[in-house]
Short mmCIF file of C-alpha atoms and ligand atoms in Angstrom, two decimals:
data_model
loop_
_atom_site.label_atom_id
_atom_site.label_comp_id
_atom_site.label_asym_id
_atom_site.label_seq_id
_atom_site.Cartn_x
_atom_site.Cartn_y
_atom_site.Cartn_z
CA MET A 4 -83.83 -58.60 -41.59
CA SER A 5 -80.75 -57.07 -43.17
CA SER A 6 -78.57 -55.25 -40.70
CA LYS A 7 -78.57 -51.50 -40.53
CA VAL A 8 -75.51 -49.43 -39.76
CA VAL A 9 -76.14 -45.90 -38.53
CA ALA A 10 -73.27 -43.38 -38.44
CA VAL A 11 -73.84 -40.46 -36.08
CA ILE A 12 -71.58 -37.64 -37.21
CA ASN A 13 -70.95 -33.93 -36.92
CA GLN A 14 -67.56 -32.29 -37.17
CA LYS A 15 -68.71 -29.80 -34.53
CA GLY A 16 -68.32 -30.81 -30.91
CA GLY A 17 -71.15 -31.05 -28.41
CA THR A 18 -74.07 -31.24 -30.84
CA GLY A 19 -75.50 -34.41 -29.29
CA LYS A 20 -73.83 -37.25 -31.19
CA THR A 21 -73.28 -39.43 -28.15
CA THR A 22 -76.68 -38.56 -26.65
CA LEU A 23 -78.43 -39.51 -29.88
CA THR A 24 -76.30 -42.64 -30.35
CA MET A 25 -77.01 -44.03 -26.89
CA ASN A 26 -80.74 -43.32 -26.80
CA LEU A 27 -81.22 -44.51 -30.36
CA ALA A 28 -79.33 -47.73 -29.61
CA ALA A 29 -81.48 -48.25 -26.52
CA GLY A 30 -84.67 -47.76 -28.54
CA LEU A 31 -83.44 -50.09 -31.28
CA ALA A 32 -82.43 -52.68 -28.66
CA ARG A 33 -86.12 -52.90 -27.71
CA ARG A 34 -86.77 -54.15 -31.24
CA ALA A 35 -83.72 -56.19 -32.27
CA ARG A 36 -80.05 -56.95 -31.61
CA SER A 37 -78.25 -53.62 -31.31
CA LEU A 38 -74.66 -52.61 -30.78
CA VAL A 39 -72.90 -49.31 -30.25
CA VAL A 40 -69.48 -48.84 -31.81
CA ASP A 41 -67.58 -46.14 -29.99
CA ALA A 42 -65.43 -44.60 -32.74
CA ASP A 43 -64.49 -41.58 -30.64
CA PRO A 44 -61.05 -41.67 -28.99
CA GLN A 45 -62.66 -39.70 -26.12
CA GLY A 46 -64.52 -42.95 -25.39
CA SER A 47 -67.74 -41.21 -24.33
CA ALA A 48 -70.06 -44.09 -25.21
CA GLY A 49 -67.92 -46.53 -23.27
CA HIS A 50 -67.83 -44.13 -20.37
CA TRP A 51 -71.61 -43.78 -20.52
CA VAL A 52 -72.27 -47.51 -20.03
CA ARG A 53 -69.72 -47.70 -17.22
CA MET A 54 -71.91 -45.26 -15.29
CA ALA A 55 -74.69 -47.86 -15.27
CA ASP A 56 -75.94 -49.46 -12.10
CA ASP A 57 -75.12 -53.21 -12.08
CA ARG A 58 -78.81 -53.92 -11.56
CA ARG A 59 -79.70 -52.01 -14.70
CA PRO A 60 -77.05 -52.60 -17.38
CA PHE A 61 -77.28 -50.51 -20.52
CA PRO A 62 -79.53 -52.39 -22.99
CA ALA A 63 -76.97 -52.48 -25.83
CA SER A 64 -73.29 -53.42 -25.71
CA VAL A 65 -70.67 -50.82 -26.52
CA ILE A 66 -67.41 -51.77 -28.18
CA SER A 67 -64.49 -49.88 -29.59
CA VAL A 68 -62.61 -51.36 -32.50
CA ALA A 69 -58.87 -51.65 -32.89
CA GLY A 70 -58.51 -52.11 -36.64
CA PRO A 71 -59.82 -49.99 -39.51
CA LEU A 72 -63.37 -48.93 -38.64
CA ASP A 73 -64.95 -49.73 -42.01
CA ARG A 74 -63.51 -53.24 -42.09
CA GLU A 75 -64.42 -53.95 -38.46
CA VAL A 76 -67.98 -52.65 -38.79
CA GLY A 77 -68.37 -54.61 -42.02
CA ARG A 78 -67.50 -57.74 -40.07
CA ILE A 79 -69.48 -56.96 -36.88
CA ARG A 80 -72.69 -56.05 -38.68
CA ARG A 81 -73.30 -59.71 -39.54
CA ASP A 82 -74.06 -60.41 -35.89
CA TYR A 83 -76.45 -57.48 -35.26
CA ASP A 84 -79.61 -56.00 -36.65
CA TYR A 85 -78.52 -52.46 -35.81
CA VAL A 86 -75.04 -51.02 -35.33
CA VAL A 87 -74.87 -47.37 -34.23
CA VAL A 88 -71.47 -45.71 -34.63
CA ASP A 89 -70.71 -42.74 -32.38
CA CYS A 90 -68.15 -40.63 -34.26
CA PRO A 91 -65.75 -38.03 -32.90
CA PRO A 92 -66.22 -34.36 -33.82
CA THR A 93 -64.16 -34.53 -37.02
CA MET A 94 -64.67 -35.56 -40.63
CA ASP A 95 -61.51 -37.69 -40.67
CA ARG A 96 -61.22 -40.49 -43.16
CA ALA A 97 -60.40 -42.88 -40.29
CA SER A 98 -63.56 -42.16 -38.28
CA ALA A 99 -66.57 -40.38 -39.83
CA GLY A 100 -65.36 -41.11 -43.37
CA ALA A 101 -64.90 -44.80 -42.65
CA ALA A 102 -68.24 -45.01 -40.81
CA MET A 103 -70.06 -43.40 -43.73
CA SER A 104 -68.44 -45.75 -46.23
CA VAL A 105 -70.17 -48.74 -44.60
CA ALA A 106 -73.32 -47.07 -43.20
CA ASP A 107 -76.88 -47.35 -44.43
CA VAL A 108 -77.94 -44.15 -42.69
CA VAL A 109 -76.09 -41.05 -41.49
CA LEU A 110 -77.65 -38.96 -38.74
CA ILE A 111 -76.26 -35.48 -38.12
CA PRO A 112 -77.41 -33.89 -34.87
CA VAL A 113 -77.26 -30.08 -35.03
CA LEU A 114 -78.07 -27.46 -32.45
CA PRO A 115 -80.98 -25.21 -33.41
CA SER A 116 -78.97 -22.16 -34.37
CA PRO A 117 -78.13 -21.11 -37.92
CA VAL A 118 -74.52 -20.54 -36.88
CA ASP A 119 -74.20 -24.14 -35.75
CA LEU A 120 -75.82 -25.34 -38.93
CA TRP A 121 -73.45 -23.31 -41.13
CA GLY A 122 -70.61 -24.88 -39.19
CA SER A 123 -71.91 -28.21 -40.44
CA VAL A 124 -72.09 -27.30 -44.14
CA ARG A 125 -68.74 -28.87 -44.94
CA MET A 126 -70.33 -32.18 -44.10
CA SER A 127 -72.38 -32.21 -47.29
CA ARG A 128 -69.09 -32.45 -49.16
CA GLY A 129 -67.93 -35.34 -47.00
CA LEU A 130 -71.26 -36.99 -47.62
CA GLU A 131 -70.92 -36.61 -51.38
CA ASP A 132 -67.50 -38.27 -51.21
CA ALA A 133 -68.97 -41.10 -49.16
CA ARG A 134 -71.76 -41.56 -51.72
CA ASP A 135 -69.22 -42.08 -54.51
CA GLU A 136 -68.31 -45.28 -52.75
CA ASN A 137 -71.65 -45.99 -51.04
CA PRO A 138 -74.39 -44.67 -53.34
CA GLY A 139 -77.36 -45.90 -51.30
CA LEU A 140 -76.38 -43.90 -48.22
CA ARG A 141 -79.31 -41.97 -46.67
CA ALA A 142 -78.55 -38.92 -44.54
CA PHE A 143 -80.65 -36.73 -42.28
CA ILE A 144 -80.11 -33.77 -40.01
CA VAL A 145 -81.62 -34.19 -36.54
CA VAL A 146 -82.30 -30.94 -34.72
CA ASN A 147 -81.25 -31.38 -31.10
CA GLN A 148 -81.85 -29.30 -27.97
CA LEU A 149 -84.88 -27.58 -29.44
CA GLU A 150 -86.17 -25.22 -26.75
CA VAL A 151 -89.92 -25.15 -27.31
CA ARG A 152 -92.11 -27.27 -29.53
CA ASN A 153 -92.11 -25.95 -33.11
CA ALA A 154 -89.73 -23.20 -32.10
CA LEU A 155 -87.43 -23.48 -35.11
CA SER A 156 -86.71 -19.86 -35.94
CA ARG A 157 -87.22 -18.52 -39.44
CA ALA A 158 -83.44 -18.06 -39.74
CA MET A 159 -82.96 -21.72 -38.83
CA ARG A 160 -85.55 -22.91 -41.33
CA HIS A 161 -83.84 -20.86 -44.01
CA ALA A 162 -80.42 -22.22 -43.05
CA LEU A 163 -81.85 -25.75 -43.23
CA THR A 164 -83.00 -25.17 -46.81
CA GLU A 165 -79.50 -23.97 -47.76
CA ILE A 166 -77.87 -27.20 -46.72
CA ASP A 167 -78.77 -30.00 -49.09
CA ILE A 168 -79.28 -32.67 -46.45
CA PRO A 169 -82.93 -33.16 -45.42
CA ALA A 170 -83.89 -32.63 -41.77
CA LEU A 171 -86.08 -35.18 -40.01
CA ASP A 172 -89.51 -33.95 -38.93
CA SER A 173 -88.74 -35.50 -35.54
CA SER A 174 -86.33 -33.63 -33.30
CA LEU A 175 -85.07 -33.80 -29.72
CA ARG A 176 -86.03 -31.08 -27.29
CA ARG A 177 -83.72 -29.78 -24.64
CA ARG A 178 -84.68 -31.90 -21.64
CA ALA A 179 -83.14 -32.74 -18.29
CA ALA A 180 -83.91 -36.42 -19.01
CA TYR A 181 -81.18 -36.59 -21.66
CA ARG A 182 -78.58 -35.32 -19.21
CA ARG A 183 -79.86 -37.56 -16.45
CA ALA A 184 -79.66 -40.65 -18.67
CA ALA A 185 -75.97 -39.89 -19.30
CA LEU A 186 -75.28 -39.43 -15.61
CA GLU A 187 -77.01 -42.68 -14.72
CA GLY A 188 -75.54 -44.68 -17.60
CA CYS A 189 -78.99 -45.56 -18.89
CA SER A 190 -81.30 -44.32 -21.62
CA VAL A 191 -84.34 -42.07 -21.42
CA TYR A 192 -86.46 -45.24 -21.72
CA ASP A 193 -85.25 -46.28 -18.26
CA LEU A 194 -86.22 -43.15 -16.36
CA GLY A 195 -89.92 -43.85 -15.94
CA LYS A 196 -92.31 -40.95 -16.09
CA PRO A 197 -89.60 -38.21 -16.21
CA GLY A 198 -88.16 -39.85 -19.35
CA GLU A 199 -91.42 -40.52 -21.17
CA ALA A 200 -91.49 -37.41 -23.35
CA ALA A 201 -87.85 -37.87 -24.36
CA ALA A 202 -88.42 -41.57 -25.11
CA ALA A 203 -91.35 -40.60 -27.34
CA GLU A 204 -88.99 -38.32 -29.30
CA VAL A 205 -86.49 -41.13 -29.79
CA GLU A 206 -89.31 -43.47 -30.86
CA SER A 207 -90.45 -40.91 -33.37
CA ILE A 208 -86.95 -40.73 -34.88
CA ILE A 209 -86.78 -44.52 -35.10
CA GLU A 210 -90.17 -44.68 -36.81
CA GLU A 211 -89.28 -41.91 -39.24
CA VAL A 212 -85.89 -43.35 -40.20
CA PHE A 213 -86.41 -47.10 -40.06
CA GLU A 214 -90.10 -47.84 -40.13
CA SER A 215 -91.70 -45.51 -42.66
N1 ATP B 7 -81.61 -32.85 -26.06
C1 ATP B 7 -80.80 -32.54 -25.04
N2 ATP B 7 -81.28 -31.99 -23.90
C2 ATP B 7 -80.45 -31.66 -22.88
N3 ATP B 7 -79.13 -31.85 -22.88
C3 ATP B 7 -78.57 -32.41 -23.98
C4 ATP B 7 -79.37 -32.79 -25.10
N4 ATP B 7 -78.53 -33.32 -26.04
C5 ATP B 7 -77.30 -33.27 -25.52
N5 ATP B 7 -77.30 -32.72 -24.29
C6 ATP B 7 -76.13 -32.47 -23.44
O1 ATP B 7 -75.22 -31.70 -24.22
C7 ATP B 7 -73.88 -32.12 -23.98
C8 ATP B 7 -73.24 -32.55 -25.30
O2 ATP B 7 -73.91 -33.70 -25.78
P1 ATP B 7 -73.10 -34.93 -26.39
O3 ATP B 7 -71.97 -35.32 -25.52
O4 ATP B 7 -74.10 -35.96 -26.76
O5 ATP B 7 -72.52 -34.24 -27.71
P2 ATP B 7 -71.43 -34.83 -28.72
O6 ATP B 7 -71.77 -34.29 -30.06
O7 ATP B 7 -71.34 -36.30 -28.58
O8 ATP B 7 -70.09 -34.15 -28.19
P3 ATP B 7 -68.59 -34.48 -28.72
O9 ATP B 7 -68.48 -33.75 -30.02
O10 ATP B 7 -67.70 -33.94 -27.66
O11 ATP B 7 -68.50 -35.96 -28.89
C9 ATP B 7 -73.95 -33.22 -22.95
O12 ATP B 7 -73.77 -32.65 -21.68
C10 ATP B 7 -75.38 -33.74 -23.09
O13 ATP B 7 -75.88 -34.30 -21.88
MG1 MG B 8 -69.64 -37.52 -28.30
#
């Protein structure tokens, strides 16, 4: 299997980049060798795994890289089937730009409000720049913190059609399990029954992006 590098980006803060990164990496680790690259100077992914109970270590390793991100990820990817890069809330060349230049897939979590989505429009330009260098790059918006099933408002659907990045059919609902996983340094797969619905959402994203 050729390795897959996933860049999780959004220049806006707090849209769910780290939450998606960690749960996605945990789901992918059930299938193959997976690694998280923490490209955020805040170090949230690293902090997440340090919350883990020794008896239940996080299922994927988290590393941060010292050198240029694109070069380091290019090197590291040889040893993994999946590398998920958690980016900081910027579109800097050194972080999101570098991650996109070596990624196979970009995932952009957005909150389900048109205002948040408009705040993300500038990313289509960054994506176009990345595609000059990396033409095969696939990119999807992932709606996060959806309140009720199928509750995307008409305004949100319209806003989604205005941005030229396709949205996945699968989304993440707003659930206590996602917060709990962060607090316990685990993934929603590890929470038993209370995490089942969330884990099914992450599975659905994995199937849609990697297996269809
Ligand atoms: N689907 C969800 N349901 C409930 N809470 C969520 C969900 N997604 C994210 N959160 C919570 O929202 C907050 C922000 O999420 P997260 O840290 O993943 O965003 P981020 O984009 O990585 O932020 P930053 O831009 O600061 O890196 C966290 O407290 C997280 O637990
Ligand atoms: Mg984060």
